[in-house]
Amino acid sequence: MLSVHQVGLAFGGTDLFRDISFLVNPGERIGLVGRNGAGKSTLLKLIAGRYNPDYGTISTPTGFKIGFLTQDIPPKPTTTVWEEAASSFVEIKQLEAQMEALNLQLTERTDYESDAYMKIIEDLTHAQEEYQMRGGYTYQADMERVLMGLGFKPADFHKALSTFSGGWQMRVELAKILMQNNDLLLLDEPTNHLDIESILWLEQFLADSPQAVILVSHDRTFLNNATTRTLEIVLGKSYDFPCPYYKYLTLRDEIREKQRQAKANQEREIKQTEQLIERFRYKASKAAFAQSLIKKLDKVDIIEVDDEDTRSMRFKFPPAPHSGKVMARMENIHKHYGEKHVLRGLDLELVRGQKVAFVGQNGQGKSTLVKILAENLAFDGQLEWGHQVQVGYYAQNQAEALDGSKTVLATIEDACPEELRKSARKLLGNFMFAGDDVEKKVSVLSGGERGRLALCQLMLKPINLLILDEPTNHLDMQAKDVLKQALESYEGTLVVVSHDREFLDGLANMTYEFKNGKIKQYLGGIEYFLEQRKMQNMREVELQQDAKRQQKEAAAPKAETGPSRDAIKQAEKALKQAEREEAQAQAAFEKAHAELDAVDQIMADPVEFKKVSAEPDFYSRYEALQKASEKAFAAWEKATAALEKCQQAWEAIAP
């Protein structure tokens, strides 16, 4: 299908690739992995024909079609979302124009028995058959399915694409490529601009698609679910593993360990052979034996251990300065851009030591709220800061905002407090900028290198409220692991906006979902959120089914003119019972929360905290109060859902 044979490429006299070879078969889904700067995006550009290799060949069958999604934001178009998505169906649009022209000719002619008239009918028939074969009668339904899967709503379809952000425009580019019926898809970081729901949809789409795929992603969960084969680029060489990413990690380590053992055994045998040669080569009676050993040694194929890039970041956030219990309290926050209301009456409190995840579809207000907190973005409502709060902020475009004219070293030195300037080189070394790397201009750094440099800036001042907006977009997997470990041990309050499920897993202990200008709190991490969302989706399906059944029953002829008196009494009884249970659950939660809050207030007072912390069971009691509060909140949520269901049932039959 696609053959890459002994391909090599160099930049500035330095080899980026050396003798890379692999085949891509129909339907294969390949994950292309490697460190930032290893050349993954460049390899995709070679396959797509954007670059030419210095040597080697890349060959495909005649008529082979490749769709390529790059990381570059396209120029702002003047078309609508629907028109831009439809532009990918070039052949179908040409056939539509051809059929329209042929039909027009048929309406204008009256020579029904002529050869020319019959030729038009024949051409129209062929065009209609071709149109059907290419999916002309279903492509609009496919467009709607793909656009909605990537997060667009029907109301968005006929809006000007230029009114959407670059991330949403990239979604349209992805939609066009997915719908083009290519033989091979090249996807470079396709999840960078997607929310969790759209990523889940894309995983399923790729699994169901007959197209072959080569994708670059630093999202481990996405790679695990979307690929069946892994191609690793390390120090200019490629290594092929016939398994998805999570299995490749284990297999790669096993292969390298076996190579190391085999190499050690071979080196021991070679050393023993050399000792025998040295011992016998000058003895006439053993000279022939020594010569045979020399010839044997010359024929030995030296075992090589696969190259491995062992560089890694190493850092830890400075101790967080002491602060009050409440870091920030927001009440009735409103934010709109023109007629578009992003946040509507939002209330939120950030407490010391929390690790909070903001999730939800793009455009729902996550980054807007972050900018209100970190960039003093104008808003309506009230924001009250806690005592001695010191904010550290990593913006979504932080890496791109760096001054490209400065060197790496100057970037850190200029941002350093005076007492840290002499340690700038050492600090940069922790972020994998060693030797001459610190003299590079920021403009020549890769996206991942810029991301590491932006993280390095966060280390320069002590902070107790750390706000990160999509911090993993440009980081490779090793760098993400180091960042996650540092955040897990970070003592301050953390707010992180991310769509990377693996990165959030085990990191956040509180999740807020942004939707339709509001937020919903989940007392747990990303796994708990996804589990609850799945349950909610099932409830939505059930409610839709109930509504359809009710409509069907309403349309059917009825023997009675309305519900029976017994049915009304039972619904009323169930509603009152649900109201009592909901009120009891709310009271139980408020009581549990008040008990926990009382202990928190004691802990905020150093003198009182010193007294109670000496009690042997203090920490176990505090942990029990936390669990009781979480359990009470879950019970309240359940009771509220039950009450809503009873209210709907009552409203459906109430006289």
PDB file of C-alpha atoms in Angstrom, residues 18-233:
ATOM      1  CA  ARG A  18      18.786   7.461   8.785  1.00  0.00           C
ATOM      2  CA  ASP A  19      17.598   4.496   6.694  1.00  0.00           C
ATOM      3  CA  ILE A  20      13.992   4.493   7.946  1.00  0.00           C
ATOM      4  CA  SER A  21      11.880   1.707   6.397  1.00  0.00           C
ATOM      5  CA  PHE A  22       8.343   0.461   6.997  1.00  0.00           C
ATOM      6  CA  LEU A  23       5.133  -0.577   5.174  1.00  0.00           C
ATOM      7  CA  VAL A  24       1.572   0.602   5.774  1.00  0.00           C
ATOM      8  CA  ASN A  25      -1.136  -1.937   4.921  1.00  0.00           C
ATOM      9  CA  PRO A  26      -4.851  -1.223   4.295  1.00  0.00           C
ATOM     10  CA  GLY A  27      -6.830  -0.485   7.454  1.00  0.00           C
ATOM     11  CA  GLU A  28      -3.817  -0.298   9.793  1.00  0.00           C
ATOM     12  CA  ARG A  29      -3.898   2.328  12.546  1.00  0.00           C
ATOM     13  CA  ILE A  30      -0.338   3.322  13.434  1.00  0.00           C
ATOM     14  CA  GLY A  31       0.749   5.500  16.347  1.00  0.00           C
ATOM     15  CA  LEU A  32       3.923   7.472  15.551  1.00  0.00           C
ATOM     16  CA  VAL A  33       5.728   8.195  18.834  1.00  0.00           C
ATOM     17  CA  GLY A  34       8.974   9.791  19.957  1.00  0.00           C
ATOM     18  CA  ARG A  35      10.412  12.750  21.844  1.00  0.00           C
ATOM     19  CA  ASN A  36       9.728  16.357  20.867  1.00  0.00           C
ATOM     20  CA  GLY A  37      12.147  17.168  18.052  1.00  0.00           C
ATOM     21  CA  ALA A  38      12.528  13.500  17.010  1.00  0.00           C
ATOM     22  CA  GLY A  39      11.031  14.315  13.601  1.00  0.00           C
ATOM     23  CA  LYS A  40       7.506  12.857  13.793  1.00  0.00           C
ATOM     24  CA  SER A  41       5.821  15.818  12.059  1.00  0.00           C
ATOM     25  CA  THR A  42       8.633  15.939   9.486  1.00  0.00           C
ATOM     26  CA  LEU A  43       8.132  12.260   8.658  1.00  0.00           C
ATOM     27  CA  LEU A  44       4.425  12.898   8.052  1.00  0.00           C
ATOM     28  CA  LYS A  45       5.349  15.759   5.712  1.00  0.00           C
ATOM     29  CA  LEU A  46       7.728  13.449   3.817  1.00  0.00           C
ATOM     30  CA  ILE A  47       4.939  10.884   3.364  1.00  0.00           C
ATOM     31  CA  ALA A  48       2.512  13.618   2.267  1.00  0.00           C
ATOM     32  CA  GLY A  49       5.015  14.913  -0.319  1.00  0.00           C
ATOM     33  CA  ARG A  50       5.585  18.273   1.404  1.00  0.00           C
ATOM     34  CA  TYR A  51       9.325  17.456   1.703  1.00  0.00           C
ATOM     35  CA  ASN A  52      11.621  15.306  -0.434  1.00  0.00           C
ATOM     36  CA  PRO A  53      13.995  12.840   1.250  1.00  0.00           C
ATOM     37  CA  ASP A  54      17.759  13.196   0.738  1.00  0.00           C
ATOM     38  CA  TYR A  55      17.854   9.513  -0.153  1.00  0.00           C
ATOM     39  CA  GLY A  56      15.536   6.506  -0.147  1.00  0.00           C
ATOM     40  CA  THR A  57      12.060   6.173  -1.657  1.00  0.00           C
ATOM     41  CA  ILE A  58       8.432   6.629  -0.600  1.00  0.00           C
ATOM     42  CA  SER A  59       6.111   4.821  -3.028  1.00  0.00           C
ATOM     43  CA  THR A  60       2.333   4.394  -3.300  1.00  0.00           C
ATOM     44  CA  PRO A  61      -0.013   2.721  -5.819  1.00  0.00           C
ATOM     45  CA  THR A  62      -1.503   4.746  -8.674  1.00  0.00           C
ATOM     46  CA  GLY A  63      -4.453   6.871  -7.550  1.00  0.00           C
ATOM     47  CA  PHE A  64      -3.485   6.545  -3.865  1.00  0.00           C
ATOM     48  CA  LYS A  65      -5.121   9.374  -1.843  1.00  0.00           C
ATOM     49  CA  ILE A  66      -3.616  10.844   1.329  1.00  0.00           C
ATOM     50  CA  GLY A  67      -5.393  13.189   3.756  1.00  0.00           C
ATOM     51  CA  PHE A  68      -3.058  15.258   5.944  1.00  0.00           C
ATOM     52  CA  LEU A  69      -4.045  17.182   9.094  1.00  0.00           C
ATOM     53  CA  THR A  70      -1.166  19.430  10.202  1.00  0.00           C
ATOM     54  CA  GLN A  71      -0.859  21.482  13.390  1.00  0.00           C
ATOM     55  CA  ASP A  72      -0.990  24.728  11.393  1.00  0.00           C
ATOM     56  CA  ILE A  73      -4.127  26.828  11.852  1.00  0.00           C
ATOM     57  CA  PRO A  74      -5.594  27.438   8.335  1.00  0.00           C
ATOM     58  CA  PRO A  75      -6.190  30.990   7.006  1.00  0.00           C
ATOM     59  CA  LYS A  76      -9.542  32.441   8.089  1.00  0.00           C
ATOM     60  CA  PRO A  77     -12.116  31.455   5.442  1.00  0.00           C
ATOM     61  CA  THR A  78     -15.097  33.514   4.314  1.00  0.00           C
ATOM     62  CA  THR A  79     -17.452  30.530   4.033  1.00  0.00           C
ATOM     63  CA  THR A  80     -19.855  29.030   6.550  1.00  0.00           C
ATOM     64  CA  VAL A  81     -19.081  25.886   8.543  1.00  0.00           C
ATOM     65  CA  TRP A  82     -21.348  23.838   6.256  1.00  0.00           C
ATOM     66  CA  GLU A  83     -19.906  25.278   3.026  1.00  0.00           C
ATOM     67  CA  GLU A  84     -16.328  24.714   4.153  1.00  0.00           C
ATOM     68  CA  ALA A  85     -17.041  21.111   5.182  1.00  0.00           C
ATOM     69  CA  ALA A  86     -18.830  20.478   1.863  1.00  0.00           C
ATOM     70  CA  SER A  87     -15.805  21.752  -0.063  1.00  0.00           C
ATOM     71  CA  SER A  88     -14.081  18.435   0.635  1.00  0.00           C
ATOM     72  CA  PHE A  89     -16.520  16.640  -1.692  1.00  0.00           C
ATOM     73  CA  VAL A  90     -14.915  17.935  -4.893  1.00  0.00           C
ATOM     74  CA  GLU A  91     -15.941  15.032  -7.156  1.00  0.00           C
ATOM     75  CA  ILE A  92     -19.506  14.997  -5.805  1.00  0.00           C
ATOM     76  CA  LYS A  93     -19.860  18.758  -6.349  1.00  0.00           C
ATOM     77  CA  GLN A  94     -18.555  18.392  -9.914  1.00  0.00           C
ATOM     78  CA  LEU A  95     -21.056  15.599 -10.581  1.00  0.00           C
ATOM     79  CA  GLU A  96     -23.866  17.727  -9.137  1.00  0.00           C
ATOM     80  CA  ALA A  97     -22.976  20.566 -11.518  1.00  0.00           C
ATOM     81  CA  GLN A  98     -22.741  18.100 -14.428  1.00  0.00           C
ATOM     82  CA  MET A  99     -26.155  16.555 -13.662  1.00  0.00           C
ATOM     83  CA  GLU A 100     -27.726  19.980 -13.273  1.00  0.00           C
ATOM     84  CA  ALA A 101     -26.372  21.047 -16.681  1.00  0.00           C
ATOM     85  CA  LEU A 102     -27.577  17.811 -18.334  1.00  0.00           C
ATOM     86  CA  ASN A 103     -31.049  18.150 -16.801  1.00  0.00           C
ATOM     87  CA  LEU A 104     -31.222  21.741 -18.032  1.00  0.00           C
ATOM     88  CA  GLN A 105     -30.392  20.569 -21.556  1.00  0.00           C
ATOM     89  CA  LEU A 106     -33.151  17.957 -21.408  1.00  0.00           C
ATOM     90  CA  THR A 107     -35.761  20.561 -20.435  1.00  0.00           C
ATOM     91  CA  GLU A 108     -34.709  22.877 -23.260  1.00  0.00           C
ATOM     92  CA  ARG A 109     -34.657  20.291 -26.090  1.00  0.00           C
ATOM     93  CA  THR A 110     -37.613  18.882 -27.988  1.00  0.00           C
ATOM     94  CA  ASP A 111     -35.838  16.466 -30.350  1.00  0.00           C
ATOM     95  CA  TYR A 112     -36.799  13.499 -28.184  1.00  0.00           C
ATOM     96  CA  GLU A 113     -36.009  10.870 -30.808  1.00  0.00           C
ATOM     97  CA  SER A 114     -32.600  12.220 -31.875  1.00  0.00           C
ATOM     98  CA  ASP A 115     -29.249  10.574 -31.139  1.00  0.00           C
ATOM     99  CA  ALA A 116     -28.077  13.765 -29.411  1.00  0.00           C
ATOM    100  CA  TYR A 117     -31.024  13.659 -26.987  1.00  0.00           C
ATOM    101  CA  MET A 118     -30.379   9.972 -26.221  1.00  0.00           C
ATOM    102  CA  LYS A 119     -26.681  10.774 -25.643  1.00  0.00           C
ATOM    103  CA  ILE A 120     -27.647  13.359 -23.008  1.00  0.00           C
ATOM    104  CA  ILE A 121     -29.856  10.765 -21.260  1.00  0.00           C
ATOM    105  CA  GLU A 122     -26.998   8.240 -21.364  1.00  0.00           C
ATOM    106  CA  ASP A 123     -24.516  10.777 -19.930  1.00  0.00           C
ATOM    107  CA  LEU A 124     -26.989  11.708 -17.192  1.00  0.00           C
ATOM    108  CA  THR A 125     -27.488   8.027 -16.278  1.00  0.00           C
ATOM    109  CA  HIS A 126     -23.724   7.480 -16.013  1.00  0.00           C
ATOM    110  CA  ALA A 127     -23.358  10.665 -13.910  1.00  0.00           C
ATOM    111  CA  GLN A 128     -26.156   9.539 -11.563  1.00  0.00           C
ATOM    112  CA  GLU A 129     -24.565   6.098 -11.133  1.00  0.00           C
ATOM    113  CA  GLU A 130     -21.184   7.691 -10.383  1.00  0.00           C
ATOM    114  CA  TYR A 131     -22.889  10.130  -8.014  1.00  0.00           C
ATOM    115  CA  GLN A 132     -24.513   7.279  -6.104  1.00  0.00           C
ATOM    116  CA  MET A 133     -21.286   5.272  -5.998  1.00  0.00           C
ATOM    117  CA  ARG A 134     -19.401   8.233  -4.477  1.00  0.00           C
ATOM    118  CA  GLY A 135     -22.088   8.698  -1.802  1.00  0.00           C
ATOM    119  CA  GLY A 136     -23.762  11.716  -3.341  1.00  0.00           C
ATOM    120  CA  TYR A 137     -27.157  10.836  -1.886  1.00  0.00           C
ATOM    121  CA  THR A 138     -25.795  10.394   1.664  1.00  0.00           C
ATOM    122  CA  TYR A 139     -22.891  12.862   1.961  1.00  0.00           C
ATOM    123  CA  GLN A 140     -24.965  15.580   3.640  1.00  0.00           C
ATOM    124  CA  ALA A 141     -26.049  13.128   6.350  1.00  0.00           C
ATOM    125  CA  ASP A 142     -22.379  12.111   6.750  1.00  0.00           C
ATOM    126  CA  MET A 143     -21.380  15.775   7.079  1.00  0.00           C
ATOM    127  CA  GLU A 144     -23.964  16.343   9.789  1.00  0.00           C
ATOM    128  CA  ARG A 145     -22.840  13.215  11.672  1.00  0.00           C
ATOM    129  CA  VAL A 146     -19.136  14.151  11.566  1.00  0.00           C
ATOM    130  CA  LEU A 147     -19.629  17.850  12.413  1.00  0.00           C
ATOM    131  CA  MET A 148     -21.852  17.003  15.373  1.00  0.00           C
ATOM    132  CA  GLY A 149     -19.413  14.299  16.487  1.00  0.00           C
ATOM    133  CA  LEU A 150     -16.682  16.952  16.578  1.00  0.00           C
ATOM    134  CA  GLY A 151     -18.786  19.223  18.762  1.00  0.00           C
ATOM    135  CA  PHE A 152     -20.719  21.485  16.365  1.00  0.00           C
ATOM    136  CA  LYS A 153     -24.437  22.065  16.876  1.00  0.00           C
ATOM    137  CA  PRO A 154     -26.933  22.293  13.993  1.00  0.00           C
ATOM    138  CA  ALA A 155     -27.308  25.999  14.783  1.00  0.00           C
ATOM    139  CA  ASP A 156     -23.570  26.432  14.027  1.00  0.00           C
ATOM    140  CA  PHE A 157     -23.686  24.955  10.530  1.00  0.00           C
ATOM    141  CA  HIS A 158     -24.637  28.147   8.710  1.00  0.00           C
ATOM    142  CA  LYS A 159     -22.547  30.561  10.784  1.00  0.00           C
ATOM    143  CA  ALA A 160     -19.475  32.168   9.196  1.00  0.00           C
ATOM    144  CA  LEU A 161     -16.431  30.032  10.008  1.00  0.00           C
ATOM    145  CA  SER A 162     -14.396  33.220  10.557  1.00  0.00           C
ATOM    146  CA  THR A 163     -16.444  33.880  13.722  1.00  0.00           C
ATOM    147  CA  PHE A 164     -15.077  30.698  15.328  1.00  0.00           C
ATOM    148  CA  SER A 165     -11.739  30.373  17.121  1.00  0.00           C
ATOM    149  CA  GLY A 166      -8.709  28.729  15.504  1.00  0.00           C
ATOM    150  CA  GLY A 167      -9.393  25.532  17.455  1.00  0.00           C
ATOM    151  CA  TRP A 168     -12.913  25.237  16.017  1.00  0.00           C
ATOM    152  CA  GLN A 169     -11.609  25.981  12.517  1.00  0.00           C
ATOM    153  CA  MET A 170      -9.165  23.098  12.975  1.00  0.00           C
ATOM    154  CA  ARG A 171     -12.153  20.866  13.777  1.00  0.00           C
ATOM    155  CA  VAL A 172     -13.645  21.717  10.378  1.00  0.00           C
ATOM    156  CA  GLU A 173     -10.299  20.858   8.729  1.00  0.00           C
ATOM    157  CA  LEU A 174     -10.351  17.512  10.565  1.00  0.00           C
ATOM    158  CA  ALA A 175     -13.967  16.916   9.481  1.00  0.00           C
ATOM    159  CA  LYS A 176     -13.040  17.561   5.826  1.00  0.00           C
ATOM    160  CA  ILE A 177     -10.177  15.085   5.952  1.00  0.00           C
ATOM    161  CA  LEU A 178     -12.251  12.403   7.701  1.00  0.00           C
ATOM    162  CA  MET A 179     -14.977  12.666   5.033  1.00  0.00           C
ATOM    163  CA  GLN A 180     -12.732  12.620   1.940  1.00  0.00           C
ATOM    164  CA  ASN A 181     -12.557   8.818   1.719  1.00  0.00           C
ATOM    165  CA  ASN A 182      -8.746   8.808   1.542  1.00  0.00           C
ATOM    166  CA  ASP A 183      -6.661   5.657   1.471  1.00  0.00           C
ATOM    167  CA  LEU A 184      -4.391   6.983   4.238  1.00  0.00           C
ATOM    168  CA  LEU A 185      -4.960   9.591   6.961  1.00  0.00           C
ATOM    169  CA  LEU A 186      -1.975  11.457   8.407  1.00  0.00           C
ATOM    170  CA  LEU A 187      -3.111  13.109  11.648  1.00  0.00           C
ATOM    171  CA  ASP A 188      -0.653  15.358  13.511  1.00  0.00           C
ATOM    172  CA  GLU A 189      -1.919  15.937  17.073  1.00  0.00           C
ATOM    173  CA  PRO A 190      -5.615  15.693  16.109  1.00  0.00           C
ATOM    174  CA  THR A 191      -6.777  15.935  19.749  1.00  0.00           C
ATOM    175  CA  ASN A 192      -5.047  19.250  20.559  1.00  0.00           C
ATOM    176  CA  HIS A 193      -8.209  21.244  19.851  1.00  0.00           C
ATOM    177  CA  LEU A 194     -10.779  18.639  20.898  1.00  0.00           C
ATOM    178  CA  ASP A 195     -12.633  18.214  24.181  1.00  0.00           C
ATOM    179  CA  ILE A 196     -13.041  14.834  25.869  1.00  0.00           C
ATOM    180  CA  GLU A 197     -16.411  14.053  24.256  1.00  0.00           C
ATOM    181  CA  SER A 198     -15.089  14.775  20.746  1.00  0.00           C
ATOM    182  CA  ILE A 199     -11.966  12.676  21.403  1.00  0.00           C
ATOM    183  CA  LEU A 200     -14.165   9.731  22.407  1.00  0.00           C
ATOM    184  CA  TRP A 201     -16.145  10.165  19.181  1.00  0.00           C
ATOM    185  CA  LEU A 202     -12.954  10.351  17.072  1.00  0.00           C
ATOM    186  CA  GLU A 203     -11.626   7.152  18.658  1.00  0.00           C
ATOM    187  CA  GLN A 204     -14.775   5.300  17.585  1.00  0.00           C
ATOM    188  CA  PHE A 205     -14.766   6.869  14.107  1.00  0.00           C
ATOM    189  CA  LEU A 206     -11.190   5.718  13.429  1.00  0.00           C
ATOM    190  CA  ALA A 207     -11.950   2.243  14.787  1.00  0.00           C
ATOM    191  CA  ASP A 208     -14.902   1.904  12.371  1.00  0.00           C
ATOM    192  CA  SER A 209     -13.156   3.474   9.350  1.00  0.00           C
ATOM    193  CA  PRO A 210     -11.562   1.292   6.615  1.00  0.00           C
ATOM    194  CA  GLN A 211      -8.909   3.991   6.014  1.00  0.00           C
ATOM    195  CA  ALA A 212      -5.327   3.416   7.137  1.00  0.00           C
ATOM    196  CA  VAL A 213      -4.125   5.939   9.729  1.00  0.00           C
ATOM    197  CA  ILE A 214      -0.751   7.247  10.903  1.00  0.00           C
ATOM    198  CA  LEU A 215      -1.249   9.587  13.840  1.00  0.00           C
ATOM    199  CA  VAL A 216       1.005  11.597  16.111  1.00  0.00           C
ATOM    200  CA  SER A 217      -0.379  12.222  19.587  1.00  0.00           C
ATOM    201  CA  HIS A 218       0.909  12.752  23.106  1.00  0.00           C
ATOM    202  CA  ASP A 219      -2.441  11.598  24.530  1.00  0.00           C
ATOM    203  CA  ARG A 220      -1.703   8.092  25.843  1.00  0.00           C
ATOM    204  CA  THR A 221      -5.347   7.087  26.288  1.00  0.00           C
ATOM    205  CA  PHE A 222      -6.183   8.177  22.748  1.00  0.00           C
ATOM    206  CA  LEU A 223      -3.198   6.221  21.353  1.00  0.00           C
ATOM    207  CA  ASN A 224      -4.183   3.144  23.347  1.00  0.00           C
ATOM    208  CA  ASN A 225      -7.733   3.223  22.028  1.00  0.00           C
ATOM    209  CA  ALA A 226      -7.135   4.432  18.455  1.00  0.00           C
ATOM    210  CA  THR A 227      -4.074   2.450  17.266  1.00  0.00           C
ATOM    211  CA  THR A 228      -3.150  -1.172  16.583  1.00  0.00           C
ATOM    212  CA  ARG A 229       0.543  -0.678  15.773  1.00  0.00           C
ATOM    213  CA  THR A 230       3.307   1.614  17.081  1.00  0.00           C
ATOM    214  CA  LEU A 231       6.222   3.158  15.173  1.00  0.00           C
ATOM    215  CA  GLU A 232       8.884   4.752  17.381  1.00  0.00           C
ATOM    216  CA  ILE A 233      11.391   7.368  16.164  1.00  0.00           C
TER     217      ILE A 233
END
